Coordinates of C-alpha atoms in Angstrom, one line a residue:
X1 CA -78.8 159.4 -61.3
X2 CA -79.0 155.6 -60.9
X3 CA -82.9 156.3 -59.5
X4 CA -83.8 157.5 -63.4
X5 CA -81.9 155.4 -65.9
X6 CA -84.7 152.7 -65.4
X7 CA -87.3 154.5 -66.4
X8 CA -85.4 156.4 -68.9
X9 CA -84.7 153.3 -70.5
X10 CA -87.8 152.6 -70.7
X11 CA -89.3 155.3 -72.1
X12 CA -86.2 155.8 -74.7
X13 CA -87.1 152.3 -75.5
X14 CA -91.0 153.2 -76.2
X15 CA -89.7 156.3 -78.4
X16 CA -88.0 154.0 -80.7
X17 CA -90.7 151.8 -81.2
X18 CA -92.7 154.2 -82.2
X19 CA -90.6 155.8 -84.8
X20 CA -90.5 152.3 -86.0
X21 CA -93.6 151.3 -86.4
X22 CA -95.5 154.9 -86.8
X23 CA -93.1 156.9 -88.4
X24 CA -94.1 159.8 -85.1
X25 CA -93.5 159.6 -81.2
X26 CA -96.6 160.4 -79.4
X27 CA -96.7 163.4 -77.1
X28 CA -97.0 161.4 -73.9
X29 CA -93.7 159.5 -74.4
X30 CA -91.7 162.4 -76.5
X31 CA -92.5 164.2 -72.5
X32 CA -91.4 161.3 -70.3
X33 CA -88.3 160.9 -72.3
X34 CA -87.6 164.8 -72.3
X35 CA -88.5 165.1 -67.9
X36 CA -86.3 162.5 -67.0
X37 CA -83.6 163.4 -69.3
X38 CA -83.4 166.4 -67.8
X39 CA -83.3 164.8 -64.8
X40 CA -80.7 162.3 -65.7
X41 CA -78.5 166.4 -67.1
X42 CA -79.2 168.0 -63.5
X43 CA -77.7 165.1 -62.0
X44 CA -74.4 164.7 -62.9
X45 CA -73.9 168.1 -61.9
X46 CA -73.7 166.3 -58.2
X47 CA -70.7 164.1 -59.3
X48 CA -68.0 164.9 -56.6
X49 CA -64.4 166.4 -58.0
X50 CA -62.4 164.4 -59.9
X51 CA -59.5 164.4 -57.1
X52 CA -61.2 162.2 -55.1
X53 CA -59.1 159.3 -53.8
X54 CA -60.4 155.6 -54.2
X55 CA -59.2 152.2 -52.8
X56 CA -56.3 150.4 -55.0
X57 CA -58.3 147.6 -55.4
X58 CA -60.8 149.4 -57.6
X59 CA -58.1 151.4 -59.3
X60 CA -56.9 148.0 -60.1
X61 CA -60.7 147.6 -61.5
X62 CA -60.4 150.0 -63.2
X63 CA -57.1 149.3 -65.2
X64 CA -57.7 145.8 -65.4
X65 CA -61.1 146.8 -67.6
X66 CA -59.0 148.9 -69.3
X67 CA -57.0 146.1 -70.9
X68 CA -59.1 143.5 -71.4
X69 CA -61.5 145.5 -73.1
X70 CA -58.7 147.3 -75.7
X71 CA -58.7 150.1 -73.7
X72 CA -56.4 151.8 -76.0
X73 CA -59.7 151.8 -79.2
X74 CA -62.2 152.9 -77.3
X75 CA -64.0 156.0 -78.8
X76 CA -63.5 157.5 -76.0
X77 CA -60.5 157.0 -73.4
X78 CA -59.9 160.3 -72.3
X79 CA -58.1 160.8 -68.5
X80 CA -57.1 157.2 -68.4
X81 CA -53.4 157.5 -69.8
X82 CA -50.9 159.8 -68.2
X83 CA -47.3 158.8 -68.4
X84 CA -45.2 158.0 -67.0
X85 CA -46.8 156.4 -64.0
X86 CA -48.2 153.2 -64.9
X87 CA -49.1 154.0 -68.4
X88 CA -52.3 155.7 -66.1
X89 CA -53.8 158.6 -64.8
X90 CA -52.1 159.3 -61.5
X91 CA -53.6 158.4 -58.1
X92 CA -56.5 160.2 -57.2
X93 CA -57.5 161.4 -60.8
X94 CA -59.7 157.7 -61.6
X95 CA -63.4 159.5 -61.0
X96 CA -62.1 161.8 -64.0
X97 CA -61.6 159.3 -66.0
X98 CA -63.9 158.8 -69.4
X99 CA -67.2 156.8 -67.8
X100 CA -66.1 156.5 -64.3
X101 CA -68.3 158.1 -61.7
X102 CA -67.6 158.5 -58.0
X103 CA -69.5 159.2 -54.4
X104 CA -67.1 159.3 -52.0
X105 CA -64.3 157.2 -51.7
X106 CA -65.7 154.5 -54.1
X107 CA -66.5 154.5 -57.9
X108 CA -70.3 154.1 -58.1
X109 CA -71.1 153.5 -61.7
X110 CA -69.2 153.0 -65.4
X111 CA -71.1 154.3 -68.1
X112 CA -69.1 152.9 -71.6
X113 CA -72.4 153.4 -74.0
X114 CA -71.0 153.1 -77.8
X115 CA -67.7 152.9 -76.8
X116 CA -66.1 150.0 -78.7
X117 CA -65.4 148.1 -75.6
X118 CA -64.3 144.5 -77.2
X119 CA -63.9 141.0 -75.6
X120 CA -64.4 140.0 -71.6
X121 CA -64.9 141.9 -69.0
X122 CA -62.1 141.1 -65.9
X123 CA -62.5 139.0 -63.4
X124 CA -61.3 142.1 -61.2
X125 CA -64.5 144.4 -61.6
X126 CA -65.9 142.2 -58.7
X127 CA -63.6 144.3 -56.9
X128 CA -66.0 147.5 -57.7
X129 CA -67.7 146.0 -54.5
X130 CA -69.9 149.7 -54.5
X131 CA -71.0 150.2 -57.9
X132 CA -75.0 150.8 -58.0
X133 CA -75.2 151.7 -62.4
X134 CA -73.3 149.4 -65.5
X135 CA -73.9 150.4 -68.6
X136 CA -72.3 148.7 -71.4
X137 CA -74.6 149.3 -74.0
X138 CA -73.6 149.0 -77.7
X139 CA -70.0 147.4 -77.4
X140 CA -68.1 144.0 -78.5
X141 CA -68.4 142.1 -75.3
X142 CA -68.4 138.7 -75.3
X143 CA -68.8 137.1 -71.9
X144 CA -69.1 138.1 -68.2
X145 CA -66.6 136.6 -65.2
X146 CA -68.5 135.0 -62.1
X147 CA -66.9 137.8 -60.2
X148 CA -69.7 139.9 -61.7
X149 CA -71.9 138.5 -58.4
X150 CA -69.8 140.2 -55.9
X151 CA -71.2 143.7 -57.1
X152 CA -74.6 143.2 -54.6
X153 CA -75.0 147.0 -54.8
X154 CA -75.5 147.3 -58.1
X155 CA -79.1 148.0 -59.5
X156 CA -78.5 148.8 -62.8
X157 CA -77.0 146.7 -65.3
X158 CA -77.4 147.1 -69.2
X159 CA -75.4 145.2 -71.5
X160 CA -78.0 145.3 -74.8
X161 CA -76.3 145.3 -77.6
X162 CA -73.6 143.0 -77.3
X163 CA -72.2 139.2 -78.1
X164 CA -72.7 137.1 -75.3
X165 CA -74.2 133.9 -75.4
X166 CA -74.4 132.3 -71.8
X167 CA -74.9 134.2 -68.7
X168 CA -72.7 133.7 -65.3
X169 CA -74.4 131.9 -62.5
X170 CA -73.3 134.3 -60.3
X171 CA -75.3 137.0 -62.3
X172 CA -78.6 136.0 -60.6
X173 CA -77.1 136.6 -57.1
X174 CA -77.4 140.6 -57.8
X175 CA -80.9 140.8 -56.0
X176 CA -80.5 144.9 -55.8
X177 CA -80.6 144.9 -59.5
X178 CA -84.1 146.7 -60.8
X179 CA -82.9 146.7 -64.3
X180 CA -81.3 144.2 -66.4
X181 CA -80.8 145.1 -70.2
X182 CA -79.7 142.1 -72.2
X183 CA -81.8 142.6 -75.9
X184 CA -79.4 142.1 -78.7
X185 CA -77.5 139.4 -77.7
X186 CA -77.4 136.1 -78.9
X187 CA -78.7 134.6 -75.8
X188 CA -80.3 131.1 -76.3
X189 CA -82.2 130.3 -72.5
X190 CA -82.3 131.6 -69.4
X191 CA -81.9 129.1 -65.9
X192 CA -84.2 129.0 -63.2
X193 CA -82.2 131.8 -61.2
X194 CA -83.6 134.6 -62.9
X195 CA -86.4 134.5 -60.8
X196 CA -84.2 135.6 -58.1
X197 CA -84.1 139.0 -59.3
X198 CA -87.5 140.1 -57.5
X199 CA -86.5 144.0 -57.1
X200 CA -86.5 144.0 -60.8
X201 CA -89.3 146.2 -62.8
X202 CA -87.2 146.4 -66.2
X203 CA -86.3 143.2 -68.1
X204 CA -85.1 144.1 -71.5
X205 CA -84.1 140.4 -73.3
X206 CA -85.5 141.2 -76.8
X207 CA -83.7 140.3 -79.7
X208 CA -81.9 137.2 -78.8
X209 CA -82.4 133.1 -79.5
X210 CA -84.7 132.5 -76.5
X211 CA -86.8 129.3 -77.0
X212 CA -88.4 129.0 -74.1
X213 CA -88.6 130.9 -70.2
X214 CA -88.9 129.4 -67.0
X215 CA -91.3 129.5 -65.1
X216 CA -89.5 131.3 -62.5
X217 CA -89.8 134.4 -64.1
X218 CA -93.3 134.6 -62.1
X219 CA -91.5 135.1 -59.5
X220 CA -90.4 138.2 -61.2
X221 CA -93.9 140.2 -59.3
X222 CA -92.1 143.9 -59.8
X223 CA -91.7 143.6 -63.5
X224 CA -93.6 147.0 -64.9
X225 CA -91.6 145.7 -68.1
X226 CA -91.0 142.8 -70.0
X227 CA -89.1 142.9 -73.5
X228 CA -89.0 139.6 -75.6
X229 CA -89.7 140.2 -78.8
X230 CA -88.1 139.1 -81.6
X231 CA -87.2 135.4 -80.2
X232 CA -88.4 132.2 -80.4
X233 CA -90.5 131.7 -77.9
X234 CA -93.4 128.8 -79.0
X235 CA -95.1 129.5 -75.4
X236 CA -95.2 131.4 -72.4
X237 CA -95.5 130.0 -68.7
X238 CA -98.7 130.2 -67.0
X239 CA -96.9 131.7 -63.8
X240 CA -96.5 134.7 -66.3
X241 CA -100.1 135.7 -65.2
X242 CA -98.5 136.2 -61.4
X243 CA -96.9 139.5 -63.4
X244 CA -99.7 141.8 -62.1
X245 CA -97.4 145.0 -61.7
X246 CA -96.7 144.4 -65.5
X247 CA -97.4 148.1 -67.7
X248 CA -95.6 146.9 -71.4
X249 CA -95.1 143.0 -72.0
X250 CA -93.6 143.1 -75.7
X251 CA -93.7 139.8 -77.5
X252 CA -93.8 140.5 -81.0
X253 CA -91.4 138.4 -83.4
X254 CA -91.9 134.9 -81.3
X255 CA -93.3 132.0 -82.9
X256 CA -96.5 131.7 -80.2
X257 CA -99.2 129.5 -81.7
X258 CA -101.1 129.7 -78.0
X259 CA -100.6 131.1 -74.8
X260 CA -101.9 130.3 -71.2
X261 CA -104.9 131.2 -69.7
X262 CA -102.7 132.8 -67.2
X263 CA -101.9 135.6 -69.7
X264 CA -105.7 136.8 -68.5
X265 CA -104.3 138.1 -65.1
X266 CA -102.6 141.0 -66.6

């Protein structure tokens, strides 16, 4: 399923933009969204049964996430709480808890899109070292722990529509990332270490408070979609001209007064 998340997010955002700007959706965009949605839904049938056993450290990480983000008030927490035990479902049922996907004996995905998570993710999330995707769109998260840098298998990290004001430096150790979604937060800057994420194909930074970009963004030569709309950018680094794989560059709603001549390389 992880294979299709990045392209689906790109075309889904394109669909939303077309509706907002034109009041309708092109046949090409609608076709892409529908085909990718079919693949995503069909891939769900490949998930393993809920009886899979995961390591105790991963179970504790899930419980810590629930407790730290007010799980009792999630929009959907089905399967998580089953007394008596420790208040949570018995060992062996974790892969049937809402939002959790497993493969073999490890948690490989968490999807809590629009699920009313609040507060900060706990340090224990770093125990989920087999995690391939983490989708936390449209919640009320305020911060991420440094231990998120332990998730070196992570390919898709989507934190759009939260309340993040900064990112831990360790997040830029996640060099397997192909999609990083940070739109609609309160970020004011990006560190040079963003340039470490050389496998990124989609980078979503729209609707933040960015005033500049580091030159190292030019290292992200695999990028095909770069979303920078609705920030406070006044200029772009010349190195943006290195991003020759781009097929979508979104810059509307900024304060740009000029563009580097190197943008002509795109």
